[in-house]
Amino acid sequence: MPETSSPRAIAYSDVQLQFLLSPLPELAFVGGIRSGKTWAGCSWILMMLQRYPGCTGLVCANTYPQLRDSTLPTMLSVLDKWGWKYRYHRTDKELSVYGRRILFRSLDAYDTIRGQEHGYALIDEASYSSLDALQVVRGRLSSPNGPCRLRITTTARGRGWLYDQFVTELQEHPELRARRGLISGVTTQQNRFLSQAYLDLVASGYSGDYARQELGGEFVAFSGRVFPFAEDAHLVPVSFDPALPYWHSVDFGRRRPAWLVIQPYAEGDVVVDAYLREDVLTEEMGAEMKRRYPDPVFITCDPAGDASNSHTYDSDVKTLKKIFQKPVKYTHDPRLRAIESSVAMVASRVAQGKIAVSKDLAKRRPGEYVSVWGALTGYAYPEGSPSDSRPAKDGLTDHVCDALRYYITNKYYSRTAVDVL
Ligand SMILES: Nc1ncnc2c1ncn2[C@@H]1O[C@H](COP(=O)(O)OP(=O)(O)O)[C@@H](O)[C@H]1O
Ligand SMILES: [Mg+2]
C-alpha cells in the first residue's frame, strides 16, 4: 500500500475520527441511518489492516443482503477514496488488499465463523443480530499477531441486548470502561456528505420515538401508544361518499380478519367503513364487501406471508381477485414489510393529520370484535419490556392497525408493490 501520499480530499467528521482513533478493545458507534457509521467502520478495518499485516480481519453484518448491498459497497468506496488497490473474491467473500485478507460474513449463520482466528473485526448493523452472535465474534479475535479489537456500527433497536452490553453493563461495572466504549446519539443530519434533499426526505418520513432512534441515533425505550391519534383532530363527521373513489385494505386472518374502506379528501384519507367480524372466511367477507362496495380503485393487503402460510395466503389473494376483478397490491420490500419501519410511516402520517377516522367508527358496532377507533388508539408497545421496539400483538387491536399499515405502505411508499389482476 502507498507509504506516503500527496494531500488528498479525505475527510472525516469529528465523531468518525473519535471512533477511528480510539484504542479501546471494543467500541460501538450508534447513530442514525446514513450518519456515516459503515463508512467509519470500513475505514477502521483498513487502518487495522495497514497496522497489523500478520493477521486477517473479519467484517460481519446481520444478513447477507446487508453485507452485499451496503457494507461491502461502502468498503469498496472507501478503498477507492483512499486510492488503495484491492481484489474482491466473490465466491470466498474475501477481500484482498496488498496481500492482506478481510473476510466478509453474515451473522444470520454465525456458526460458519466458529473455528476461525482473526486479529480484528467489525459488526455492521449489530443490533439486528444477537448477543450470541456477538459472543461468537468476540471469541474469534484470538490471533496472536492482531490487536484483538472489535468495532460495532449500528442504529439502535429499542433498548435490546446492545443497550445492555454498552450502557447497562458499563453503569453496573465501571471497571469495564477500560475495555468497552460507546459513541451514541450521532444524528443523520451530522453527516455533511448527505444532500439537503435527502435530509428533508427522511425528516418527513419519521416522527416521535422512532425518529429519535432512526435519525437521532439514540437508544429509545418504546412505550405507550403507537399512533398519535387524538379525538379532536382525527375523528371526523364524515361518512362514505358515493361520489368519491375508495380503496380497500385487508388483513387476512382465520380468526379475526380486518377490512377497511378508505376515501381520499384534500386534508387526507378517511377510514369510512370497516368489516370486523370474527371467524369469517375470506370468501364470505369478500362477497359481503363486494355487495356493499363493489368498485374500489384497488385493494391492498398483507405483504406475502411467511412460507408456512403462503399457500393459504395465495388463495386469499386469488379469492379477492376473483370476486372483485380489481388489482390487489402488496409489496415485497423488506423495509415496507418490517413492522417497526412501516408502523413509523403510518405514525408520521397520523402526526401530520393525513389520516382520519369517521365518527361512525368510534364505537364498536353490533357484531364487531373491536371498533376501528378503539383498535387504532389501543395499539401500544409492550409494557415493561423496553427492549421491544415492536408493538404488542394482542390479537384484537393489531389487525385493524395492520390493514391501515398495508394501505399506507402500498399506496404511498411502495414503488414496487406487486399488482395482481
Ligand atoms: N468520511 C466520509 N467521507 C466521505 N463520504 C462519507 C463519509 N462518511 C459518510 N460518507 C457518505 O455518507 C454515506 C452514508 O454513510 P454510511 O456510513 O453508509 O451511513 P450509515 O452506515 O450510518 O447508514 C456514505 O455512502 C458516503 O457516501
Ligand atoms: Mg450502514
XYZ file of C-alpha atoms and ligand atoms in Angstrom:
449
model
C 0.000 0.000 0.000
C 1.157 3.531 -0.621
C 3.526 4.613 2.177
C 3.025 8.294 1.630
C 0.641 10.268 -0.448
C 0.039 13.779 -1.579
C -2.651 15.730 0.269
C -5.970 14.195 -0.666
C -9.600 15.056 -0.342
C -10.185 12.675 2.529
C -12.254 13.962 5.384
C -13.910 12.564 8.483
C -16.353 14.100 10.884
C -15.265 14.623 14.483
C -17.215 11.608 15.752
C -15.875 9.442 12.963
C -12.347 10.469 13.931
C -13.045 9.802 17.596
C -14.214 6.330 16.571
C -11.232 5.700 14.294
C -8.601 6.792 16.794
C -9.903 5.109 19.931
C -7.536 2.452 21.306
C -10.311 0.650 23.252
C -10.608 -3.104 22.653
C -14.345 -2.718 21.977
C -16.218 0.308 20.726
C -19.772 0.736 19.429
C -20.858 3.577 17.146
C -24.622 4.001 17.421
C -26.029 6.540 15.007
C -28.953 7.448 12.796
C -29.473 5.969 9.357
C -26.818 7.225 6.901
C -24.975 9.029 9.689
C -21.636 7.668 8.482
C -21.369 4.533 10.641
C -20.448 1.968 7.992
C -18.043 4.395 6.330
C -16.262 4.832 9.655
C -16.305 1.083 10.373
C -14.801 0.208 6.985
C -12.158 2.918 7.339
C -11.230 1.471 10.720
C -10.851 -2.019 9.206
C -8.413 -0.590 6.650
C -6.436 1.154 9.389
C -6.116 -2.173 11.212
C -5.156 -3.925 8.009
C -2.369 -1.443 7.476
C -1.096 -1.686 11.030
C -1.425 -5.440 11.585
C -0.237 -7.262 8.477
C 0.175 -10.646 10.193
C -3.486 -11.468 10.728
C -6.843 -11.487 8.968
C -9.772 -9.199 9.631
C -13.462 -10.038 9.793
C -16.381 -7.909 8.615
C -19.828 -9.079 9.663
C -23.362 -7.837 9.151
C -26.712 -9.137 10.298
C -27.675 -10.641 6.939
C -26.006 -11.468 3.665
C -28.036 -8.887 1.670
C -26.938 -6.241 4.197
C -23.305 -7.242 3.601
C -23.664 -7.428 -0.165
C -25.763 -4.319 -0.723
C -24.461 -2.000 1.953
C -21.351 -2.944 3.927
C -19.237 -4.296 1.063
C -20.046 -1.486 -1.424
C -19.161 1.053 1.293
C -15.873 -0.766 1.898
C -15.058 -0.613 -1.811
C -15.944 3.097 -1.925
C -13.604 3.799 0.981
C -10.847 1.825 -0.755
C -11.387 3.834 -3.931
C -11.392 7.044 -1.963
C -8.120 6.055 -0.294
C -6.683 5.064 -3.659
C -5.795 1.557 -2.472
C -5.733 -1.427 -4.777
C -7.799 -4.479 -3.931
C -9.415 -7.626 -5.253
C -12.704 -8.997 -4.053
C -13.286 -12.737 -4.390
C -16.999 -13.119 -4.688
C -17.188 -16.858 -4.069
C -14.987 -16.760 -0.971
C -16.488 -13.440 0.140
C -12.970 -12.305 0.763
C -11.264 -9.015 0.124
C -7.578 -8.978 -0.643
C -5.675 -5.708 -0.107
C -1.916 -5.715 -0.662
C -1.789 -9.383 0.227
C -3.820 -8.993 3.426
C -7.185 -10.612 3.804
C -10.546 -9.445 5.097
C -13.376 -11.973 5.327
C -16.994 -10.906 4.914
C -19.520 -12.994 6.812
C -23.209 -12.792 7.596
C -24.293 -13.332 11.176
C -27.611 -14.972 10.408
C -25.468 -18.114 10.192
C -22.753 -17.224 12.696
C -21.762 -20.854 13.138
C -19.816 -20.508 9.886
C -17.249 -18.288 11.621
C -16.613 -20.651 14.522
C -13.117 -22.093 14.298
C -11.649 -19.055 12.566
C -8.957 -16.862 14.062
C -8.825 -13.151 13.357
C -6.999 -10.105 14.616
C -9.830 -7.565 14.482
C -13.484 -7.435 13.498
C -16.322 -5.109 12.575
C -20.007 -5.911 13.084
C -22.241 -3.699 10.952
C -25.902 -3.247 11.971
C -25.219 -5.331 15.064
C -28.497 -4.519 16.807
C -30.233 -6.642 14.175
C -28.087 -9.640 15.153
C -27.976 -11.286 18.551
C -25.875 -11.348 21.700
C -24.943 -14.932 20.849
C -23.535 -13.778 17.530
C -21.563 -11.032 19.273
C -20.088 -13.581 21.683
C -19.035 -15.832 18.826
C -17.291 -12.913 17.087
C -15.564 -11.926 20.339
C -14.298 -15.462 20.638
C -12.682 -15.348 17.197
C -10.306 -12.468 17.937
C -7.518 -14.733 19.121
C -4.835 -14.097 16.538
C -1.512 -13.519 18.350
C -0.497 -11.062 15.618
C -3.573 -8.890 15.933
C -4.785 -6.160 18.309
C -7.832 -8.173 19.423
C -10.201 -5.300 18.740
C -13.877 -5.204 17.883
C -15.912 -2.372 16.430
C -19.688 -2.180 16.121
C -21.570 0.212 13.852
C -25.341 0.238 14.025
C -28.610 2.030 14.513
C -30.246 1.130 17.804
C -33.216 -1.170 18.010
C -35.112 -0.290 21.136
C -33.174 -0.974 24.296
C -32.194 -4.516 23.482
C -29.099 -6.575 24.221
C -26.800 -3.989 22.673
C -28.026 -1.428 25.177
C -27.404 -3.918 27.972
C -23.864 -4.541 26.755
C -22.804 -0.952 26.105
C -24.877 1.035 28.592
C -26.275 -1.022 31.467
C -23.215 -3.205 31.993
C -20.893 -0.206 31.887
C -23.020 1.521 34.521
C -23.041 -1.541 36.727
C -19.370 -2.373 36.232
C -17.423 0.879 35.702
C -14.182 -1.098 35.522
C -15.387 -2.399 32.125
C -14.983 1.108 30.700
C -11.304 0.499 30.172
C -12.303 -2.203 27.682
C -15.585 -1.169 26.180
C -16.856 2.158 24.914
C -19.889 3.708 23.265
C -20.386 6.629 20.928
C -24.125 7.196 20.527
C -26.598 9.869 19.529
C -24.830 10.511 16.236
C -27.534 12.072 14.083
C -28.233 11.596 10.395
C -28.049 15.387 9.998
C -24.475 15.319 11.295
C -23.299 13.591 8.107
C -22.319 16.505 5.915
C -21.855 14.209 2.942
C -25.622 13.885 2.584
C -27.681 16.233 0.434
C -30.264 18.572 1.895
C -32.847 16.908 -0.356
C -32.133 13.553 1.300
C -32.286 15.050 4.793
C -35.640 16.705 4.017
C -36.970 13.444 2.618
C -36.122 11.357 5.675
C -37.234 14.072 8.080
C -40.725 13.830 6.589
C -40.911 10.071 6.974
C -40.203 9.712 10.704
C -41.692 11.062 13.882
C -41.622 10.656 17.634
C -39.644 7.894 19.310
C -38.879 6.168 16.059
C -37.310 9.359 14.669
C -35.153 9.643 17.804
C -33.890 6.139 17.125
C -33.558 6.175 13.345
C -32.398 9.767 12.825
C -31.145 10.706 16.287
C -29.101 7.567 16.842
C -30.486 7.130 20.356
C -31.407 4.047 22.343
C -35.120 4.664 22.780
C -37.361 2.781 25.172
C -40.528 2.466 23.158
C -43.598 2.816 25.304
C -47.162 3.941 25.196
C -49.393 4.238 22.178
C -48.067 3.576 18.705
C -50.175 6.053 16.711
C -50.734 9.636 17.890
C -54.486 9.633 17.115
C -56.436 12.301 19.024
C -60.202 12.588 19.164
C -60.429 16.281 18.282
C -58.014 16.009 15.383
C -58.643 12.601 13.874
C -62.277 11.670 14.481
C -64.286 13.395 11.762
C -68.022 13.719 10.910
C -67.634 12.086 7.515
C -69.393 9.020 6.128
C -68.937 7.079 2.935
C -69.362 9.422 -0.049
C -70.539 7.628 -3.208
C -69.154 10.445 -5.350
C -65.567 9.776 -4.236
C -63.244 6.912 -5.147
C -62.406 4.406 -2.442
C -59.784 1.835 -1.550
C -59.991 -1.442 0.294
C -57.292 -2.682 2.629
C -57.359 -6.155 4.110
C -55.537 -8.039 6.813
C -56.342 -11.700 6.210
C -56.777 -13.900 9.215
C -58.589 -17.059 10.156
C -59.825 -15.787 13.461
C -60.050 -12.025 13.162
C -59.587 -10.581 9.708
C -59.864 -6.820 9.245
C -61.136 -4.909 6.239
C -61.037 -1.116 5.908
C -62.697 1.144 3.355
C -60.766 4.364 2.848
C -61.585 7.522 0.877
C -59.364 10.458 -0.065
C -60.080 14.049 0.967
C -57.989 17.142 0.343
C -56.897 17.102 4.002
C -56.020 13.438 3.952
C -57.506 9.951 3.901
C -60.522 8.977 5.951
C -61.365 5.450 7.068
C -65.099 5.468 6.339
C -66.145 1.893 6.939
C -64.863 -1.472 8.069
C -65.719 -5.134 8.249
C -64.552 -6.609 11.542
C -66.170 -9.959 12.251
C -64.701 -12.999 13.897
C -64.414 -16.399 12.268
C -65.352 -15.500 8.719
C -63.748 -16.937 5.628
C -62.134 -14.665 3.073
C -64.802 -15.741 0.535
C -67.607 -14.700 2.831
C -66.006 -11.408 3.820
C -65.086 -10.641 0.195
C -68.593 -11.385 -1.057
C -70.156 -9.117 1.558
C -67.768 -6.262 0.777
C -68.314 -6.725 -2.947
C -72.046 -6.342 -2.346
C -71.536 -3.147 -0.341
C -68.535 -1.557 -2.039
C -68.030 -3.247 -5.400
C -65.725 -0.879 -7.209
C -62.548 0.095 -5.293
C -59.632 1.737 -7.111
C -57.545 -1.137 -5.841
C -57.179 -3.458 -2.896
C -54.087 -3.523 -0.695
C -53.310 -6.380 1.597
C -50.916 -8.329 3.685
C -47.499 -8.483 2.053
C -46.961 -12.114 1.006
C -46.972 -14.026 4.251
C -44.373 -16.400 5.643
C -43.511 -19.569 3.819
C -45.567 -21.508 6.348
C -48.846 -19.990 5.268
C -48.033 -18.756 1.785
C -50.410 -21.296 0.353
C -53.493 -20.029 2.130
C -52.227 -16.513 1.554
C -52.053 -17.128 -2.161
C -55.558 -18.393 -2.214
C -56.757 -15.365 -0.197
C -55.348 -13.006 -2.811
C -56.804 -15.117 -5.607
C -60.168 -15.095 -3.914
C -60.247 -11.306 -3.766
C -59.062 -11.032 -7.354
C -61.806 -13.332 -8.479
C -64.530 -11.582 -6.549
C -63.536 -8.005 -7.393
C -61.652 -8.263 -10.699
C -59.502 -5.423 -9.410
C -55.768 -5.019 -8.784
C -54.630 -6.401 -5.450
C -51.432 -4.730 -4.270
C -48.805 -5.838 -1.835
C -45.097 -5.187 -1.554
C -42.077 -7.403 -1.013
C -39.838 -4.500 0.024
C -38.378 -5.558 3.399
C -38.430 -2.031 4.810
C -42.104 -1.667 3.999
C -42.856 -5.106 5.384
C -40.958 -4.683 8.644
C -43.376 -3.763 11.380
C -41.058 -1.237 13.013
C -40.390 0.913 9.994
C -43.837 0.660 8.418
C -45.562 1.490 11.697
C -43.410 4.646 11.796
C -44.625 5.613 8.330
C -48.231 5.383 9.498
C -47.455 7.239 12.746
C -45.817 10.011 10.792
C -48.883 10.478 8.567
C -51.139 10.450 11.613
C -48.959 13.125 13.231
C -49.297 15.224 10.075
C -53.081 14.868 10.166
C -53.156 12.935 6.905
C -55.332 10.096 8.185
C -58.647 10.411 9.979
C -61.443 8.086 11.051
C -65.177 8.506 10.518
C -67.132 9.230 13.716
C -69.356 6.286 12.707
C -66.438 4.013 13.653
C -65.755 5.498 17.090
C -67.682 2.753 18.876
C -67.954 -0.948 18.369
C -70.970 -1.753 16.171
C -73.077 -4.885 16.552
C -71.142 -7.968 15.523
C -67.733 -6.278 15.505
C -64.905 -7.670 17.640
C -63.383 -4.205 18.054
C -64.100 -0.675 16.866
C -61.768 0.884 14.316
C -61.098 3.818 16.636
C -60.582 1.567 19.649
C -58.061 -0.549 17.742
C -56.107 2.388 16.334
C -55.887 4.146 19.694
C -55.340 0.955 21.706
C -52.341 -0.240 19.714
C -49.372 0.052 22.094
C -45.811 -1.014 22.769
C -45.495 -3.884 25.231
C -45.392 -2.615 28.792
C -42.334 -3.180 30.934
C -40.386 -4.555 28.012
C -38.148 -1.710 26.878
C -36.123 -3.937 24.607
C -39.052 -4.353 22.286
C -39.347 -1.847 19.505
C -42.357 -3.623 18.051
C -45.945 -3.019 19.122
C -47.659 -5.727 21.136
C -49.837 -8.133 19.189
C -52.848 -8.563 21.431
C -54.903 -10.295 18.758
C -57.545 -7.595 18.967
C -56.137 -4.197 18.052
C -53.358 -5.310 15.733
C -55.485 -6.461 12.768
C -57.068 -3.066 12.078
C -53.652 -1.455 12.511
C -52.097 -3.945 10.095
C -54.773 -3.235 7.480
C -54.115 0.500 7.790
C -50.382 -0.154 7.543
C -50.772 -2.129 4.296
C -52.793 0.696 2.809
C -50.274 3.406 3.731
C -47.152 1.499 2.736
C -48.530 0.157 -0.538
C -50.227 3.351 -1.613
C -47.694 5.958 -0.552
C -44.334 4.351 -0.066
C -44.025 1.455 -2.445
C -42.730 1.813 -5.933
C -42.560 -1.920 -6.281
C -45.914 -3.094 -4.980
C -46.883 -6.213 -6.842
C -50.019 -5.757 -8.880
C -52.031 -8.860 -9.319
C -55.007 -8.714 -11.589
N -15.938 10.483 5.955
C -16.649 10.384 4.834
N -16.118 10.747 3.649
C -16.848 10.667 2.513
N -18.124 10.239 2.452
C -18.702 9.856 3.605
C -18.010 9.900 4.841
N -18.848 9.472 5.804
C -20.012 9.171 5.190
N -19.936 9.415 3.870
C -21.007 9.286 2.869
O -22.251 9.153 3.537
C -22.924 7.966 3.100
C -23.631 7.334 4.269
O -22.669 6.842 5.167
P -22.755 5.366 5.736
O -21.528 5.151 6.533
O -23.043 4.403 4.655
O -24.027 5.543 6.666
P -24.648 4.525 7.735
O -23.827 3.282 7.740
O -24.595 5.290 9.004
O -26.063 4.313 7.281
C -21.839 7.086 2.509
O -22.310 6.276 1.489
C -20.855 8.073 1.980
O -21.222 8.456 0.678
Mg -24.537 1.364 7.240
